[in-house]
Amino acid sequence: MIAQARTWLAVQGRFIQVLVVLALVAGAIGTAWIWKQTRAVHRLTRGVGDTWFHTADGKRWFRLDEQRQDVSLSEIAPTLQQAFVAVEDHRFYRHPGLDPIGLGRAVYRNTLTGRSEGASTITQQLARTLFLSNRKSYTRKLREAVLSVQMELQLSKAQILELYLNRIYLSAGVYGVEPMARRVFGKPARDLSLAESAFIAGLARAPAALSPWSNLEGAIARSHVVLARMRDAGFITEAEERAARRQRLRVRPYQATSTASDAYARSYVRQLFRDSLGGDHPPDWRVDTTVDSTLQEMADRVVREGLGRFGKRDLQAALVAMDPATGDVLALVGGRDPAAFPFNRATRSHRQPGSAFKPFVFAAALEQGYSPLSVLAGLDRITPQGPDEWAPENASGEVRPELTLRAALVVSDNRAATFLQQRVGTRRVMRVAGDAGLRDLPNVPSLALGTGLVTPLELTTAFAMFPNGGHSVRPRAILRILDDDRSLAFATPVVRENVIAPEVAFQMVSMLQDVVDRGTASSVRGMGVRFPAGGKTGTTDDFKDAWFVGFSSSLVVGVWVGFDQPATIGRDAYGSRYALPIWADFMRRAARVRRPEAFERPSGLREEVFCRISYKRPVQGCPVYTEYLKRGDETPGDRCPLHRGTLRQRIARTIEGWTAELARRVRDLFR
């Protein structure tokens, strides 16, 4: 018994020792953590730094808030200060950073209704804006609370409100009341009227939904709510509220936040930052992007110069350059002039791709056992489809009775593409295109001709699966976001998923190389693109959209040209005339930065030589090419009938013809 008691006491002693050690470690960690938050807040007394975006080579690119105009509290109209306090935190001057009354009411209503209602004070909002991401977690809420209390201990209410009003996100890429007052009303924040103050304070609730330039009525309705809150808080009288409601607000036209030549790329990555972290504006954070500064400069230049050659002032273009292996966005241009035309066509303009969609139809067919040499026969007898009895026609009006898949893609035959969609099935085509990134496509007979809607970014991303071995990738423009302590706040991984077999992807590369070498895009070789490359032109009805999407081993680049309001670009405005020259100019320059290599052939393909004209076994005199066939692909046995050949080859060809005719007649007898 004594021995057992001693053992128990020893165990108990060790347990207490472990608890003490754990308590000391936890206390040390907690103290260090609290000290870190305290130090972060203390830095605010020396001013607030900038969050910088960096290019792929690590160089500073631009600030998150390029329009930043911090002003002192004395330079902000008292009515504007009161408006924010009334609508965002009417107990601001009475609480210690956290509002127990508001928190209790929010918990009660959330429990009662099941809906989430916030209870953040102005101090908490400032803590979140300056130091936290929008990821919801208990740790984040705890840090928010600690930072809020630390702010109240180290800063005065006036300092907190000043920081808040200079950093709050209000809409259209504008942070702070001073630049917003100048953008909306053309005057400094100190000169705003009561109605104008309520208008700007109302934007804070939903900056995107209540933007003055997209939802003016909603923004005005919200300003009336602010005025009512100001009256309830005792800041204004009922008569002042009525007078402010009657005031007619004159909102200035929208102006681009940035007029830099690369403003489209900046707005794209800035929006990705907001999507990742919300509308917050943290100080001294670092955003590492995938954008290559050299390629971006090239892209801006070739789009500007390319459109300049056409002499059409309102004609627009978009260009997206991407690493096909990772989905990294290397350059992006959304139009010709970001100051005059801020709409980003690269990411937001949904247009029909025309024949640039055809590669996804052919890839679906190759996945189903077709080969580049499979013959599509009966193209002159396609059955009309749909309630309108629609049937495809070629732009030239020519009808070819039969074509191989390779020949059909090289000449961009509409009847062949539609016929192939019928054979493979529309749903299979939609699945391949959807897995590559082209979603919400219509289930219609004309899908093969590109009647769905896509953005230049989506179509370029989808094409990446051809040179990368058959994998879909997701566009990635932000690599990582580091906070002010250089701890990782957000990261974007490379996401790759298999869509088509590597053998099919290489067959598509080979066929799309033929499009560049001798098909609808063959003029590119005269434009200085000498290295291995593939791609596809696209033109929509009435020449409203011109496309070219193509690739090397190291780049996939898409170019779109057209008007914002779809209209005929010009006579014979094919993709090869309008989009292809811009693409070629960029690829020729980009080859100095990202050197193209030969495309890597998968081991599962066999090589055979055929006539380039007839796609049959070659005879003497045939121009030949190398075909790549996967397991199960049938090989044409008959010899080329178009070229003379040697005497022996002509005799063999005649015998083969007799044998084939005899076999056909025997089959007919048994039918």
mmCIF file with all atom_site columns, N, CA, C and O in Angstrom, residues 125-151:
data_model
loop_
_atom_site.group_PDB
_atom_site.id
_atom_site.type_symbol
_atom_site.label_atom_id
_atom_site.label_alt_id
_atom_site.label_comp_id
_atom_site.label_asym_id
_atom_site.label_entity_id
_atom_site.label_seq_id
_atom_site.pdbx_PDB_ins_code
_atom_site.Cartn_x
_atom_site.Cartn_y
_atom_site.Cartn_z
_atom_site.occupancy
_atom_site.B_iso_or_equiv
_atom_site.pdbx_formal_charge
_atom_site.auth_seq_id
_atom_site.auth_comp_id
_atom_site.auth_asym_id
_atom_site.auth_atom_id
_atom_site.pdbx_PDB_model_num
ATOM 1   N N  . GLN A 1 125 ? -13.573 47.664 -37.059 1.00 0.00 ? 125 GLN A N  1
ATOM 2   C CA . GLN A 1 125 ? -13.466 47.746 -38.516 1.00 0.00 ? 125 GLN A CA 1
ATOM 3   C C  . GLN A 1 125 ? -12.079 48.230 -38.928 1.00 0.00 ? 125 GLN A C  1
ATOM 4   O O  . GLN A 1 125 ? -11.494 47.723 -39.895 1.00 0.00 ? 125 GLN A O  1
ATOM 5   N N  . LEU A 1 126 ? -11.549 49.203 -38.191 1.00 0.00 ? 126 LEU A N  1
ATOM 6   C CA . LEU A 1 126 ? -10.215 49.704 -38.502 1.00 0.00 ? 126 LEU A CA 1
ATOM 7   C C  . LEU A 1 126 ? -9.162  48.628 -38.260 1.00 0.00 ? 126 LEU A C  1
ATOM 8   O O  . LEU A 1 126 ? -8.237  48.455 -39.063 1.00 0.00 ? 126 LEU A O  1
ATOM 9   N N  . ALA A 1 127 ? -9.304  47.883 -37.170 1.00 0.00 ? 127 ALA A N  1
ATOM 10  C CA . ALA A 1 127 ? -8.366  46.790 -36.884 1.00 0.00 ? 127 ALA A CA 1
ATOM 11  C C  . ALA A 1 127 ? -8.394  45.763 -38.009 1.00 0.00 ? 127 ALA A C  1
ATOM 12  O O  . ALA A 1 127 ? -7.350  45.271 -38.455 1.00 0.00 ? 127 ALA A O  1
ATOM 13  N N  . ARG A 1 128 ? -9.598  45.441 -38.472 1.00 0.00 ? 128 ARG A N  1
ATOM 14  C CA . ARG A 1 128 ? -9.734  44.469 -39.551 1.00 0.00 ? 128 ARG A CA 1
ATOM 15  C C  . ARG A 1 128 ? -9.140  45.011 -40.846 1.00 0.00 ? 128 ARG A C  1
ATOM 16  O O  . ARG A 1 128 ? -8.460  44.295 -41.592 1.00 0.00 ? 128 ARG A O  1
ATOM 17  N N  . THR A 1 129 ? -9.400  46.268 -41.127 1.00 0.00 ? 129 THR A N  1
ATOM 18  C CA . THR A 1 129 ? -8.901  46.882 -42.354 1.00 0.00 ? 129 THR A CA 1
ATOM 19  C C  . THR A 1 129 ? -7.378  46.929 -42.392 1.00 0.00 ? 129 THR A C  1
ATOM 20  O O  . THR A 1 129 ? -6.757  46.666 -43.417 1.00 0.00 ? 129 THR A O  1
ATOM 21  N N  . LEU A 1 130 ? -6.775  47.257 -41.255 1.00 0.00 ? 130 LEU A N  1
ATOM 22  C CA . LEU A 1 130 ? -5.330  47.459 -41.230 1.00 0.00 ? 130 LEU A CA 1
ATOM 23  C C  . LEU A 1 130 ? -4.517  46.192 -41.013 1.00 0.00 ? 130 LEU A C  1
ATOM 24  O O  . LEU A 1 130 ? -3.383  46.098 -41.482 1.00 0.00 ? 130 LEU A O  1
ATOM 25  N N  . PHE A 1 131 ? -5.069  45.211 -40.319 1.00 0.00 ? 131 PHE A N  1
ATOM 26  C CA . PHE A 1 131 ? -4.222  44.106 -39.883 1.00 0.00 ? 131 PHE A CA 1
ATOM 27  C C  . PHE A 1 131 ? -4.721  42.702 -40.235 1.00 0.00 ? 131 PHE A C  1
ATOM 28  O O  . PHE A 1 131 ? -3.954  41.748 -40.135 1.00 0.00 ? 131 PHE A O  1
ATOM 29  N N  . LEU A 1 132 ? -5.970  42.537 -40.634 1.00 0.00 ? 132 LEU A N  1
ATOM 30  C CA . LEU A 1 132 ? -6.527  41.195 -40.747 1.00 0.00 ? 132 LEU A CA 1
ATOM 31  C C  . LEU A 1 132 ? -7.043  40.924 -42.143 1.00 0.00 ? 132 LEU A C  1
ATOM 32  O O  . LEU A 1 132 ? -7.358  41.834 -42.899 1.00 0.00 ? 132 LEU A O  1
ATOM 33  N N  . SER A 1 133 ? -7.157  39.635 -42.473 1.00 0.00 ? 133 SER A N  1
ATOM 34  C CA . SER A 1 133 ? -7.816  39.228 -43.703 1.00 0.00 ? 133 SER A CA 1
ATOM 35  C C  . SER A 1 133 ? -9.294  39.019 -43.400 1.00 0.00 ? 133 SER A C  1
ATOM 36  O O  . SER A 1 133 ? -9.735  39.158 -42.272 1.00 0.00 ? 133 SER A O  1
ATOM 37  N N  . ASN A 1 134 ? -10.065 38.656 -44.441 1.00 0.00 ? 134 ASN A N  1
ATOM 38  C CA . ASN A 1 134 ? -11.492 38.454 -44.211 1.00 0.00 ? 134 ASN A CA 1
ATOM 39  C C  . ASN A 1 134 ? -11.836 36.995 -43.909 1.00 0.00 ? 134 ASN A C  1
ATOM 40  O O  . ASN A 1 134 ? -12.994 36.607 -43.942 1.00 0.00 ? 134 ASN A O  1
ATOM 41  N N  . ARG A 1 135 ? -10.819 36.190 -43.643 1.00 0.00 ? 135 ARG A N  1
ATOM 42  C CA . ARG A 1 135 ? -11.077 34.794 -43.274 1.00 0.00 ? 135 ARG A CA 1
ATOM 43  C C  . ARG A 1 135 ? -11.741 34.741 -41.903 1.00 0.00 ? 135 ARG A C  1
ATOM 44  O O  . ARG A 1 135 ? -11.235 35.302 -40.935 1.00 0.00 ? 135 ARG A O  1
ATOM 45  N N  . LYS A 1 136 ? -12.865 34.051 -41.826 1.00 0.00 ? 136 LYS A N  1
ATOM 46  C CA . LYS A 1 136 ? -13.592 33.984 -40.571 1.00 0.00 ? 136 LYS A CA 1
ATOM 47  C C  . LYS A 1 136 ? -13.079 32.817 -39.731 1.00 0.00 ? 136 LYS A C  1
ATOM 48  O O  . LYS A 1 136 ? -13.111 31.672 -40.151 1.00 0.00 ? 136 LYS A O  1
ATOM 49  N N  . SER A 1 137 ? -12.606 33.132 -38.538 1.00 0.00 ? 137 SER A N  1
ATOM 50  C CA . SER A 1 137 ? -12.125 32.111 -37.612 1.00 0.00 ? 137 SER A CA 1
ATOM 51  C C  . SER A 1 137 ? -12.139 32.707 -36.212 1.00 0.00 ? 137 SER A C  1
ATOM 52  O O  . SER A 1 137 ? -12.164 33.929 -36.028 1.00 0.00 ? 137 SER A O  1
ATOM 53  N N  . TYR A 1 138 ? -12.112 31.840 -35.205 1.00 0.00 ? 138 TYR A N  1
ATOM 54  C CA . TYR A 1 138 ? -12.096 32.316 -33.821 1.00 0.00 ? 138 TYR A CA 1
ATOM 55  C C  . TYR A 1 138 ? -10.794 33.062 -33.521 1.00 0.00 ? 138 TYR A C  1
ATOM 56  O O  . TYR A 1 138 ? -10.762 34.043 -32.781 1.00 0.00 ? 138 TYR A O  1
ATOM 57  N N  . THR A 1 139 ? -9.689  32.592 -34.111 1.00 0.00 ? 139 THR A N  1
ATOM 58  C CA . THR A 1 139 ? -8.405  33.268 -33.898 1.00 0.00 ? 139 THR A CA 1
ATOM 59  C C  . THR A 1 139 ? -8.444  34.686 -34.439 1.00 0.00 ? 139 THR A C  1
ATOM 60  O O  . THR A 1 139 ? -7.953  35.629 -33.803 1.00 0.00 ? 139 THR A O  1
ATOM 61  N N  . ARG A 1 140 ? -9.039  34.847 -35.618 1.00 0.00 ? 140 ARG A N  1
ATOM 62  C CA . ARG A 1 140 ? -9.138  36.171 -36.223 1.00 0.00 ? 140 ARG A CA 1
ATOM 63  C C  . ARG A 1 140 ? -9.994  37.091 -35.373 1.00 0.00 ? 140 ARG A C  1
ATOM 64  O O  . ARG A 1 140 ? -9.648  38.256 -35.157 1.00 0.00 ? 140 ARG A O  1
ATOM 65  N N  . LYS A 1 141 ? -11.124 36.600 -34.868 1.00 0.00 ? 141 LYS A N  1
ATOM 66  C CA . LYS A 1 141 ? -11.991 37.425 -34.031 1.00 0.00 ? 141 LYS A CA 1
ATOM 67  C C  . LYS A 1 141 ? -11.288 37.816 -32.724 1.00 0.00 ? 141 LYS A C  1
ATOM 68  O O  . LYS A 1 141 ? -11.424 38.946 -32.241 1.00 0.00 ? 141 LYS A O  1
ATOM 69  N N  . LEU A 1 142 ? -10.514 36.870 -32.177 1.00 0.00 ? 142 LEU A N  1
ATOM 70  C CA . LEU A 1 142 ? -9.769  37.171 -30.952 1.00 0.00 ? 142 LEU A CA 1
ATOM 71  C C  . LEU A 1 142 ? -8.738  38.256 -31.217 1.00 0.00 ? 142 LEU A C  1
ATOM 72  O O  . LEU A 1 142 ? -8.594  39.209 -30.430 1.00 0.00 ? 142 LEU A O  1
ATOM 73  N N  . ARG A 1 143 ? -8.005  38.124 -32.314 1.00 0.00 ? 143 ARG A N  1
ATOM 74  C CA . ARG A 1 143 ? -6.988  39.128 -32.633 1.00 0.00 ? 143 ARG A CA 1
ATOM 75  C C  . ARG A 1 143 ? -7.643  40.479 -32.902 1.00 0.00 ? 143 ARG A C  1
ATOM 76  O O  . ARG A 1 143 ? -7.120  41.522 -32.504 1.00 0.00 ? 143 ARG A O  1
ATOM 77  N N  . GLU A 1 144 ? -8.784  40.466 -33.566 1.00 0.00 ? 144 GLU A N  1
ATOM 78  C CA . GLU A 1 144 ? -9.512  41.709 -33.820 1.00 0.00 ? 144 GLU A CA 1
ATOM 79  C C  . GLU A 1 144 ? -9.875  42.401 -32.511 1.00 0.00 ? 144 GLU A C  1
ATOM 80  O O  . GLU A 1 144 ? -9.727  43.623 -32.374 1.00 0.00 ? 144 GLU A O  1
ATOM 81  N N  . ALA A 1 145 ? -10.351 41.616 -31.542 1.00 0.00 ? 145 ALA A N  1
ATOM 82  C CA . ALA A 1 145 ? -10.735 42.185 -30.251 1.00 0.00 ? 145 ALA A CA 1
ATOM 83  C C  . ALA A 1 145 ? -9.519  42.763 -29.526 1.00 0.00 ? 145 ALA A C  1
ATOM 84  O O  . ALA A 1 145 ? -9.571  43.880 -28.986 1.00 0.00 ? 145 ALA A O  1
ATOM 85  N N  . VAL A 1 146 ? -8.413  42.013 -29.517 1.00 0.00 ? 146 VAL A N  1
ATOM 86  C CA . VAL A 1 146 ? -7.204  42.489 -28.833 1.00 0.00 ? 146 VAL A CA 1
ATOM 87  C C  . VAL A 1 146 ? -6.674  43.757 -29.490 1.00 0.00 ? 146 VAL A C  1
ATOM 88  O O  . VAL A 1 146 ? -6.301  44.727 -28.812 1.00 0.00 ? 146 VAL A O  1
ATOM 89  N N  . LEU A 1 147 ? -6.640  43.771 -30.819 1.00 0.00 ? 147 LEU A N  1
ATOM 90  C CA . LEU A 1 147 ? -6.161  44.956 -31.526 1.00 0.00 ? 147 LEU A CA 1
ATOM 91  C C  . LEU A 1 147 ? -7.054  46.162 -31.249 1.00 0.00 ? 147 LEU A C  1
ATOM 92  O O  . LEU A 1 147 ? -6.563  47.287 -31.095 1.00 0.00 ? 147 LEU A O  1
ATOM 93  N N  . SER A 1 148 ? -8.364  45.933 -31.174 1.00 0.00 ? 148 SER A N  1
ATOM 94  C CA . SER A 1 148 ? -9.291  47.038 -30.918 1.00 0.00 ? 148 SER A CA 1
ATOM 95  C C  . SER A 1 148 ? -9.044  47.646 -29.545 1.00 0.00 ? 148 SER A C  1
ATOM 96  O O  . SER A 1 148 ? -8.997  48.880 -29.388 1.00 0.00 ? 148 SER A O  1
ATOM 97  N N  . VAL A 1 149 ? -8.872  46.804 -28.540 1.00 0.00 ? 149 VAL A N  1
ATOM 98  C CA . VAL A 1 149 ? -8.602  47.304 -27.192 1.00 0.00 ? 149 VAL A CA 1
ATOM 99  C C  . VAL A 1 149 ? -7.262  48.031 -27.155 1.00 0.00 ? 149 VAL A C  1
ATOM 100 O O  . VAL A 1 149 ? -7.124  49.093 -26.531 1.00 0.00 ? 149 VAL A O  1
ATOM 101 N N  . GLN A 1 150 ? -6.256  47.467 -27.834 1.00 0.00 ? 150 GLN A N  1
ATOM 102 C CA . GLN A 1 150 ? -4.941  48.114 -27.873 1.00 0.00 ? 150 GLN A CA 1
ATOM 103 C C  . GLN A 1 150 ? -5.017  49.484 -28.542 1.00 0.00 ? 150 GLN A C  1
ATOM 104 O O  . GLN A 1 150 ? -4.347  50.438 -28.123 1.00 0.00 ? 150 GLN A O  1
ATOM 105 N N  . MET A 1 151 ? -5.816  49.597 -29.593 1.00 0.00 ? 151 MET A N  1
ATOM 106 C CA . MET A 1 151 ? -5.985  50.893 -30.249 1.00 0.00 ? 151 MET A CA 1
ATOM 107 C C  . MET A 1 151 ? -6.575  51.918 -29.289 1.00 0.00 ? 151 MET A C  1
ATOM 108 O O  . MET A 1 151 ? -6.127  53.071 -29.230 1.00 0.00 ? 151 MET A O  1
#
